[in-house]
Coordinates of C-alpha atoms in Angstrom, one line a residue:
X1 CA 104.2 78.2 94.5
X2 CA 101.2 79.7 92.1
X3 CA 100.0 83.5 92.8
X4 CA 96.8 82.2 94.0
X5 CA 98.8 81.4 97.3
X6 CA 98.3 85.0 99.2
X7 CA 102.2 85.0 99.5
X8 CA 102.6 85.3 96.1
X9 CA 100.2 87.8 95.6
X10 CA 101.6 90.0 98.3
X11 CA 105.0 90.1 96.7
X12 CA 103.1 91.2 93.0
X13 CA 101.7 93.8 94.7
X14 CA 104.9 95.1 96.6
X15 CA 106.9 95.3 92.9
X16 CA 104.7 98.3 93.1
X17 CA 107.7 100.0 94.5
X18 CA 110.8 99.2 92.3
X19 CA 108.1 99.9 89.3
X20 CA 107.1 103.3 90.3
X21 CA 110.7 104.0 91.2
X22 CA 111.8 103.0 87.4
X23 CA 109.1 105.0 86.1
X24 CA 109.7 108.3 87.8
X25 CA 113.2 108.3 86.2
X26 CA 112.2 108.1 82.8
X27 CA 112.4 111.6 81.4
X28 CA 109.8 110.6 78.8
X29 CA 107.4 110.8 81.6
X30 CA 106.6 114.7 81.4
X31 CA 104.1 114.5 79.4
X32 CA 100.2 114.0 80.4
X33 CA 98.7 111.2 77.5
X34 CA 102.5 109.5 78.4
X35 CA 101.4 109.1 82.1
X36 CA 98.0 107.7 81.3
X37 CA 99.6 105.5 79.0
X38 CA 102.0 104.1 80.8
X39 CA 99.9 103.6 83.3
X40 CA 97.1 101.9 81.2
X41 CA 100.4 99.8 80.2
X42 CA 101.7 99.1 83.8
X43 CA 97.7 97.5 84.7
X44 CA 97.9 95.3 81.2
X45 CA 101.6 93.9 82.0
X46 CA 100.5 93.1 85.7
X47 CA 97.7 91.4 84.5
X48 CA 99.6 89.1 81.5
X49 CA 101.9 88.6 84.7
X50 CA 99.1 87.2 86.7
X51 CA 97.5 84.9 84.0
X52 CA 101.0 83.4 82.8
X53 CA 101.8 82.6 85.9
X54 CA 98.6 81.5 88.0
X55 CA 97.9 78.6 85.5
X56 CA 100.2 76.1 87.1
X57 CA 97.6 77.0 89.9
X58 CA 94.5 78.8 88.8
X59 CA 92.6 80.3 91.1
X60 CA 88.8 79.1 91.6
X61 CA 87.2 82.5 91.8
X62 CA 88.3 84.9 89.2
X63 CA 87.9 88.0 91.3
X64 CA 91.7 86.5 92.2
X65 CA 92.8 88.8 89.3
X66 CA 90.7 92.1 90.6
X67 CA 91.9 91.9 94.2
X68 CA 95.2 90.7 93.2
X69 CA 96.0 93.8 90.5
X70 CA 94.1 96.2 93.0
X71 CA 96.5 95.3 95.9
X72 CA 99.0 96.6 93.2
X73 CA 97.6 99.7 93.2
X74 CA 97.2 100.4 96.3
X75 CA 100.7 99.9 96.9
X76 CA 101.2 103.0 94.5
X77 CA 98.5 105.0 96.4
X78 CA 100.5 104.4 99.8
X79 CA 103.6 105.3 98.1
X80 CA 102.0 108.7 96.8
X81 CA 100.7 109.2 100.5
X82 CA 104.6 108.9 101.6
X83 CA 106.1 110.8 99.3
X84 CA 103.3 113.6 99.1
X85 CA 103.8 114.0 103.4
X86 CA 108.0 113.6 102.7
X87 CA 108.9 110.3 103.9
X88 CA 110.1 108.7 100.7
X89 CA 111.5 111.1 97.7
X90 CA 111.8 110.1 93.8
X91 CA 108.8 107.5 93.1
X92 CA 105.4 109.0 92.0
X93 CA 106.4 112.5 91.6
X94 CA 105.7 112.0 87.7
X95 CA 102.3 111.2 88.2
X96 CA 101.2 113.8 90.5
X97 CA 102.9 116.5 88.4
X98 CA 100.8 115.1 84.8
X99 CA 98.6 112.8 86.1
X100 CA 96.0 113.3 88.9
X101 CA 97.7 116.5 90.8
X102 CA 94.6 116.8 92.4
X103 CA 95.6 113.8 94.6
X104 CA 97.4 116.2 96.7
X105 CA 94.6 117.6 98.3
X106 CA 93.6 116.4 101.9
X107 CA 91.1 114.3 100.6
X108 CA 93.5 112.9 98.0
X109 CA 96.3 112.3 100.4
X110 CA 93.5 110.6 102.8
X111 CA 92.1 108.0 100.5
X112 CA 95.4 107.1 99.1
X113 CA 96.2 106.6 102.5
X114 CA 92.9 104.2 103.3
X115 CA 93.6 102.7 100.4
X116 CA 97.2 101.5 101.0
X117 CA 96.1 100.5 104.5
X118 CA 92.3 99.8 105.0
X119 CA 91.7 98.4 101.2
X120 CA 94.9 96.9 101.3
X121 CA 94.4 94.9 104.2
X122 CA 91.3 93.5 102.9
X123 CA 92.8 92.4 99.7
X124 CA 95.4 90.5 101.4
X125 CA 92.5 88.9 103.5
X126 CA 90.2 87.9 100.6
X127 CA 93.3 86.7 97.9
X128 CA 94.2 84.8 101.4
X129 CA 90.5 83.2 101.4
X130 CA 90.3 82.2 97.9
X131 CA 93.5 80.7 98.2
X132 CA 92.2 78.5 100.9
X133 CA 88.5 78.2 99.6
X134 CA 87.4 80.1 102.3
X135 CA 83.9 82.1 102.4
X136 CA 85.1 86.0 102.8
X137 CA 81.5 87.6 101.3
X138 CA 81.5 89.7 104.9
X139 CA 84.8 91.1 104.0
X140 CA 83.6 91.4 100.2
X141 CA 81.0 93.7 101.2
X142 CA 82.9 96.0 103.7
X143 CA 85.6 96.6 100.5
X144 CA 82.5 97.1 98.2
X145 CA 81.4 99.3 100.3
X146 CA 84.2 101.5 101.1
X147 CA 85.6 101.2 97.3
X148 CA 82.5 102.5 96.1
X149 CA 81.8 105.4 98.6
X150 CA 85.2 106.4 97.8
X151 CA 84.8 106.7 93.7
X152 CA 81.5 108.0 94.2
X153 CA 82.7 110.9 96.2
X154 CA 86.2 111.1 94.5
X155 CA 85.5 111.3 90.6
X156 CA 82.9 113.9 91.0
X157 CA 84.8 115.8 93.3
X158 CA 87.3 116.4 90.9
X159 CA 85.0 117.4 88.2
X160 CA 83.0 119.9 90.2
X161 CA 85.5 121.3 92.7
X162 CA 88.3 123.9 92.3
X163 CA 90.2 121.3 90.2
X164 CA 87.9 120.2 87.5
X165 CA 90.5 122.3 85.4
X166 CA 93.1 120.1 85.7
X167 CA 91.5 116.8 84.8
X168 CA 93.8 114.6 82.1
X169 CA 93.9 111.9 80.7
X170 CA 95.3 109.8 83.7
X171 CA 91.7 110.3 84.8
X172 CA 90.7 107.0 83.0
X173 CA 92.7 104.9 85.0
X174 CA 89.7 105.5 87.5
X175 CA 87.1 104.0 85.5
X176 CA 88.5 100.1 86.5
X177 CA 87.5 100.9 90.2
X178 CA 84.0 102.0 88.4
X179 CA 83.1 98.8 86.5
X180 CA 85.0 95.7 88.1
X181 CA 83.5 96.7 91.9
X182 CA 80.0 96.2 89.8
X183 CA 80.9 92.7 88.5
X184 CA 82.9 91.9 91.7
X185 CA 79.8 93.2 94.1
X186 CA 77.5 90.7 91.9
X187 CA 79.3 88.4 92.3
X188 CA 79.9 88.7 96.1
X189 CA 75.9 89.0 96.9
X190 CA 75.1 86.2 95.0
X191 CA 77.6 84.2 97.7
X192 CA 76.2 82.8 100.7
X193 CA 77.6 83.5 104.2
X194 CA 78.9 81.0 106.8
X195 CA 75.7 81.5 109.6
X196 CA 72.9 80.1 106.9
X197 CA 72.8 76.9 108.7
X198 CA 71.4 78.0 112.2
X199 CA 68.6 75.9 113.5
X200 CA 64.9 77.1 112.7
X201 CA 63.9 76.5 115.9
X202 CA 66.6 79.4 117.0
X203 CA 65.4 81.5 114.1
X204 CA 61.7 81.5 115.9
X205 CA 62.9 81.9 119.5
X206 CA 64.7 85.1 118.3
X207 CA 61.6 86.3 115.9
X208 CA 59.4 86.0 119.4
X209 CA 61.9 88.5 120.7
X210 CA 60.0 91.7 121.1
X211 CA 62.3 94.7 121.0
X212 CA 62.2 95.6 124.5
X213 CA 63.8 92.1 124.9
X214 CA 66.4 92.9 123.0
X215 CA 68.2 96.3 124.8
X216 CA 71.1 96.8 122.3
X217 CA 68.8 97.0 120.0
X218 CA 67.2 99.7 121.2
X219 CA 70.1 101.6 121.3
X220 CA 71.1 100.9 117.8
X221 CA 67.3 102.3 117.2
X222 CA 68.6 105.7 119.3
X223 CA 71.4 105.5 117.5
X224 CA 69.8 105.7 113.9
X225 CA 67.5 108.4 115.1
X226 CA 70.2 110.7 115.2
X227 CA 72.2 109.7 112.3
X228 CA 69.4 110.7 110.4
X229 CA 69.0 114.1 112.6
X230 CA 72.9 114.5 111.5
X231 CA 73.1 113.2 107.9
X232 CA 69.8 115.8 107.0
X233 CA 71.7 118.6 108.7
X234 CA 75.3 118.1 107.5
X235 CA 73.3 117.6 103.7
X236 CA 71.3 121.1 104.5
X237 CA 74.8 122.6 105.3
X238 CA 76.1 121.2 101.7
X239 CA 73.1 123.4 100.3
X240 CA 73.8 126.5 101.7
X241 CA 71.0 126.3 104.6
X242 CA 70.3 129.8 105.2
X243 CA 69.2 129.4 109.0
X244 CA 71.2 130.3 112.0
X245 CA 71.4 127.5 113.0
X246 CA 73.3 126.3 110.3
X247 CA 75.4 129.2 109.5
X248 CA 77.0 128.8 113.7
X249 CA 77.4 125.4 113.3
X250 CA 79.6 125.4 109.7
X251 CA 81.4 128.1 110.8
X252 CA 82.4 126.7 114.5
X253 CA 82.2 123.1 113.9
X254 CA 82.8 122.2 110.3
X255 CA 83.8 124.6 107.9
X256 CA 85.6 122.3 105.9
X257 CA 81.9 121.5 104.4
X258 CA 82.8 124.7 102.9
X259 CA 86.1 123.9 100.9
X260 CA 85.8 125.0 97.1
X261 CA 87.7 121.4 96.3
X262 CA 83.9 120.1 96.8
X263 CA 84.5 116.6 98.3
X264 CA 82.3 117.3 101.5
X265 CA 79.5 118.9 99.6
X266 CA 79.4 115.9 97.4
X267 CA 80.1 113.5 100.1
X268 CA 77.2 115.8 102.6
X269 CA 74.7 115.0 99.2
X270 CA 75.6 111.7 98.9
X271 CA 75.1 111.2 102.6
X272 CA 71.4 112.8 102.6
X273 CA 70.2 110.6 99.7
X274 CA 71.4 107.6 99.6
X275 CA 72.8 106.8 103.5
X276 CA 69.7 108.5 105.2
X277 CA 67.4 106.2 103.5
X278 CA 69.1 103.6 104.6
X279 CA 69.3 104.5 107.7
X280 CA 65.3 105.1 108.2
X281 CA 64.9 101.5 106.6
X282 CA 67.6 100.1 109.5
X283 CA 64.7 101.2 112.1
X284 CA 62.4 99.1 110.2
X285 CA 64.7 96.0 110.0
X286 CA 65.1 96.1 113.6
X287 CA 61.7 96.2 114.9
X288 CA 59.9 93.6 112.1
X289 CA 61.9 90.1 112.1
X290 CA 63.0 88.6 108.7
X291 CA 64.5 91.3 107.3
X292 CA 67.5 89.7 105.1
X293 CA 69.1 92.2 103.5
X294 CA 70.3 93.3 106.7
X295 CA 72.7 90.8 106.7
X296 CA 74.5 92.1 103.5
X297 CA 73.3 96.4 103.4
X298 CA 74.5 96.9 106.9
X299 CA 77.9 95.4 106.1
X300 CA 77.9 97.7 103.3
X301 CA 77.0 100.8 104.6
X302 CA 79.5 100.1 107.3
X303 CA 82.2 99.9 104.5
X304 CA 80.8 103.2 103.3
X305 CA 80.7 105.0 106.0
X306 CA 84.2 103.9 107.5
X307 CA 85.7 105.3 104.4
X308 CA 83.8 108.3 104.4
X309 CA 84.3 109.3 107.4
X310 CA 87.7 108.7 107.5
X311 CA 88.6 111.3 104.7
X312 CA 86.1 113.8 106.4
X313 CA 87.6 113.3 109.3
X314 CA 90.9 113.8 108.5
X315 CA 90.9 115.9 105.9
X316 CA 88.9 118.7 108.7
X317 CA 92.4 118.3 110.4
X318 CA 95.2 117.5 107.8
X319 CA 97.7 120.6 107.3
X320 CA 96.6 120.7 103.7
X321 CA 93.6 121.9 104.3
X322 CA 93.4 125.4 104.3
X323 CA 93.9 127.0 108.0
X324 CA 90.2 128.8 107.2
X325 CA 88.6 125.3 106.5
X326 CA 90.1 123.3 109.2
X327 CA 88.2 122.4 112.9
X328 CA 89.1 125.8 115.2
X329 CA 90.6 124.2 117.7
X330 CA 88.2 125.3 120.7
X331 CA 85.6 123.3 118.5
X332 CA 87.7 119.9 117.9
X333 CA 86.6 117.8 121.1
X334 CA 82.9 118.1 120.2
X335 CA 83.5 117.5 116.5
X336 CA 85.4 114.4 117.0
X337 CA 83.2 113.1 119.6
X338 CA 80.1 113.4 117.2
X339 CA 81.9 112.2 113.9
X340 CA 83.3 109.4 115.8
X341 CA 79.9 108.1 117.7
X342 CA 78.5 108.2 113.9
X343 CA 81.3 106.2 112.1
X344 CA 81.2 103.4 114.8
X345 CA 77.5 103.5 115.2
X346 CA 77.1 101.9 111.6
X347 CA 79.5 99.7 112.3
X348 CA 78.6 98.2 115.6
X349 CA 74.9 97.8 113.6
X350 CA 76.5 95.7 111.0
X351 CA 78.5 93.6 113.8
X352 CA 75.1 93.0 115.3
X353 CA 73.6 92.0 112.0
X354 CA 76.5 89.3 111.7
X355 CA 76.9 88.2 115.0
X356 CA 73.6 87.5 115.7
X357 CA 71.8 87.0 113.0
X358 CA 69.1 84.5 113.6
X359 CA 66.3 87.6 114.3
X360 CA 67.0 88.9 109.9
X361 CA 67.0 85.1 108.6
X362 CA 63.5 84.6 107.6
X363 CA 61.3 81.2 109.8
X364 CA 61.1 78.7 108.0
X365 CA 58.3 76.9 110.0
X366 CA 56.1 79.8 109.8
X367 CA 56.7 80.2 106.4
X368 CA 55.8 76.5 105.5
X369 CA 52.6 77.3 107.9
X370 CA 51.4 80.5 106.2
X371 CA 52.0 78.0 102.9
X372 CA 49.7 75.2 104.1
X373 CA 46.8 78.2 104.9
X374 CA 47.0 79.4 101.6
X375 CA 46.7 76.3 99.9

């Protein structure tokens, strides 16, 4: 059996746990440049490991080797979440002492924690694809997605928050989720997905549809109205709106905006400028037929904002957040309710996007019309 087959790659990535063990008993360890190197050296070996032995049965789509060596990793990040919470003793403490001790904040311990479930998941899912030659470009894009909101939030956060002191040189083994999600997310958009076949004569009945035809649109329209209500005021917030307004609802609702660690003010930012566009654009895709890059940004942003939220989330409610930062408890009911509604609300728009798709492909026969007219 090659490591292409998904079996094999699962058990590569679960020697995470007798490597890490090994590792934290080294005494030579204690020292920060060790711990990055090591670690720099752990990534190399893994991959030599996965060339050598994959070329009895190479895989057909390189990106075998990214999901295959991150599926290692996040192994280690679910065994930091473990240990850091005191299920398992004696395996990463090295690295959290010299390496990135700035994992052990709530944010920390909650995307290790999506990352050795959620990511982890998906790897298994798209190693388990390639091995069979399957098309897995909606699963590609949910992981881009979420990986990406994730580093976007997380390697700034560390700079500008309360930590930014304690930045070593374990830092660089960051900059892999940085680069290969860029050649991996190329790659991924330039596949094409499994519905490009439907019938043009079902790609005109839907773009005939007028929106008050279609009624779950219209609530995804409501939907997005709001989102973009919330993701300007939770961004104001991140600014230090001066209002009332503002000042009642950080204080009673979500005051972990207001953490010095500084991953909700740069998540809150990121939020405002780069998901509330998106979201105004969204209303347009759904009232004006043909819109494409539906199909791919909604899966996306659903990524993205599944990840996000789920550190926000938790981290308003995790024990290591300080008690001053955390949702009072008269006030938690109404914040989950809200944060909830706006995490699956972007994800029940990119379900729609892929389910039924026929209204974003563009019409083919109108196309070849408005061609004819202009010749």
């Amino acid at each position: 059996m090659g490591l292409p087959e998904p079996t094999g790659s699962l058990l590569l990535s679960l020697t995470a746990i007798p490597i890490s063990y090994m590792v934290n008993s080294m005494s030579a360890v204690s020292d920060p440049v060790v711990v990055a190197g090591v670690g720099v050296l752990v990534l190399l070996a893994l991959f030599v490991v996965l060339y050598f032995f994959s070329q009895g049965n190479p895989p057909k789509d390189p990106l075998f080797y990214v999901f295959a060596i991150f599926s290692f990793t996040s192994v280690i990040d679910l065994i930091i979440w473990m240990e850091e919470d005191g299920y398992i003793s004696g395996f990463m403490e090295f690295y959290m002492k010299e390496g990135e001790p700035y994992l052990r904040t709530a944010h920390g311990m909650l995307i290790c924690l999506w990352d050795g479930t959620a990511h982890y998941l998906l790897y298994l899912i798209m190693l388990g694809a390639i091995a069979r030659g399957t098309n897995y470009k909606t699963v590609g894009l949910y992981w881009l997605g979420s990986l990406v909101m994730s580093m976007l939030v997380f390697l700034p956060g560390n700079v500008v928050g309360k930590y930014g002191t304690e930045v070593r040189p374990a830092f660089i083994l960051n900059v892999p989720y940085l680069f290969l999600p860029v050649w991996a997310g190329m790659r991924i958009f330039r596949s094409k997905h499994n519905f490009t076949k439907i019938p043009a004569e079902k790609v005109s009945v839907a773009h005939n549809e007028g929106i008050f035809q279609r009624p779950k649109d219209i609530v995804l329209i409501l939907y997005l109205l709001g989102a973009i209500i919330f993701t300007l005021f939770r961004g104001l917030l991140a600014l230090d709106c001066p209002s009332d307004s503002c000042f009642t609802y950080i204080y009673q609702y979500e005051p972990y905006i207001r953490d010095p660690v500084a991953y909700p003010k740069v998540q809150m930012l990121l939020n405002m400028f780069y998901l509330l566009p998106f979201l105004c654009v969204s209303i347009y895709g759904l009232l004006v037929p043909g819109c494409t890059w539906m199909l791919d940004w909604t899966v996306v942003y659903a990524g993205a904002m599944a990840q996000a939220q789920f550190a926000h989330i938790g981290s308003s409610v995790y024990n290591r957040t300080p008690y001053t930062y955390r949702v009072p408890r008269e006030a938690w009911w109404e914040f989950m309710i809200v944060n909830v509604l706006y995490t699956l609300g972007m994800q029940l728009l990119a379900y729609r996007c892929i389910q039924s798709p026929a209204y974003f492909l563009r019409d083919i026969k109108q196309t070849v019309e408005e061609g004819k007219k202009q010749d």
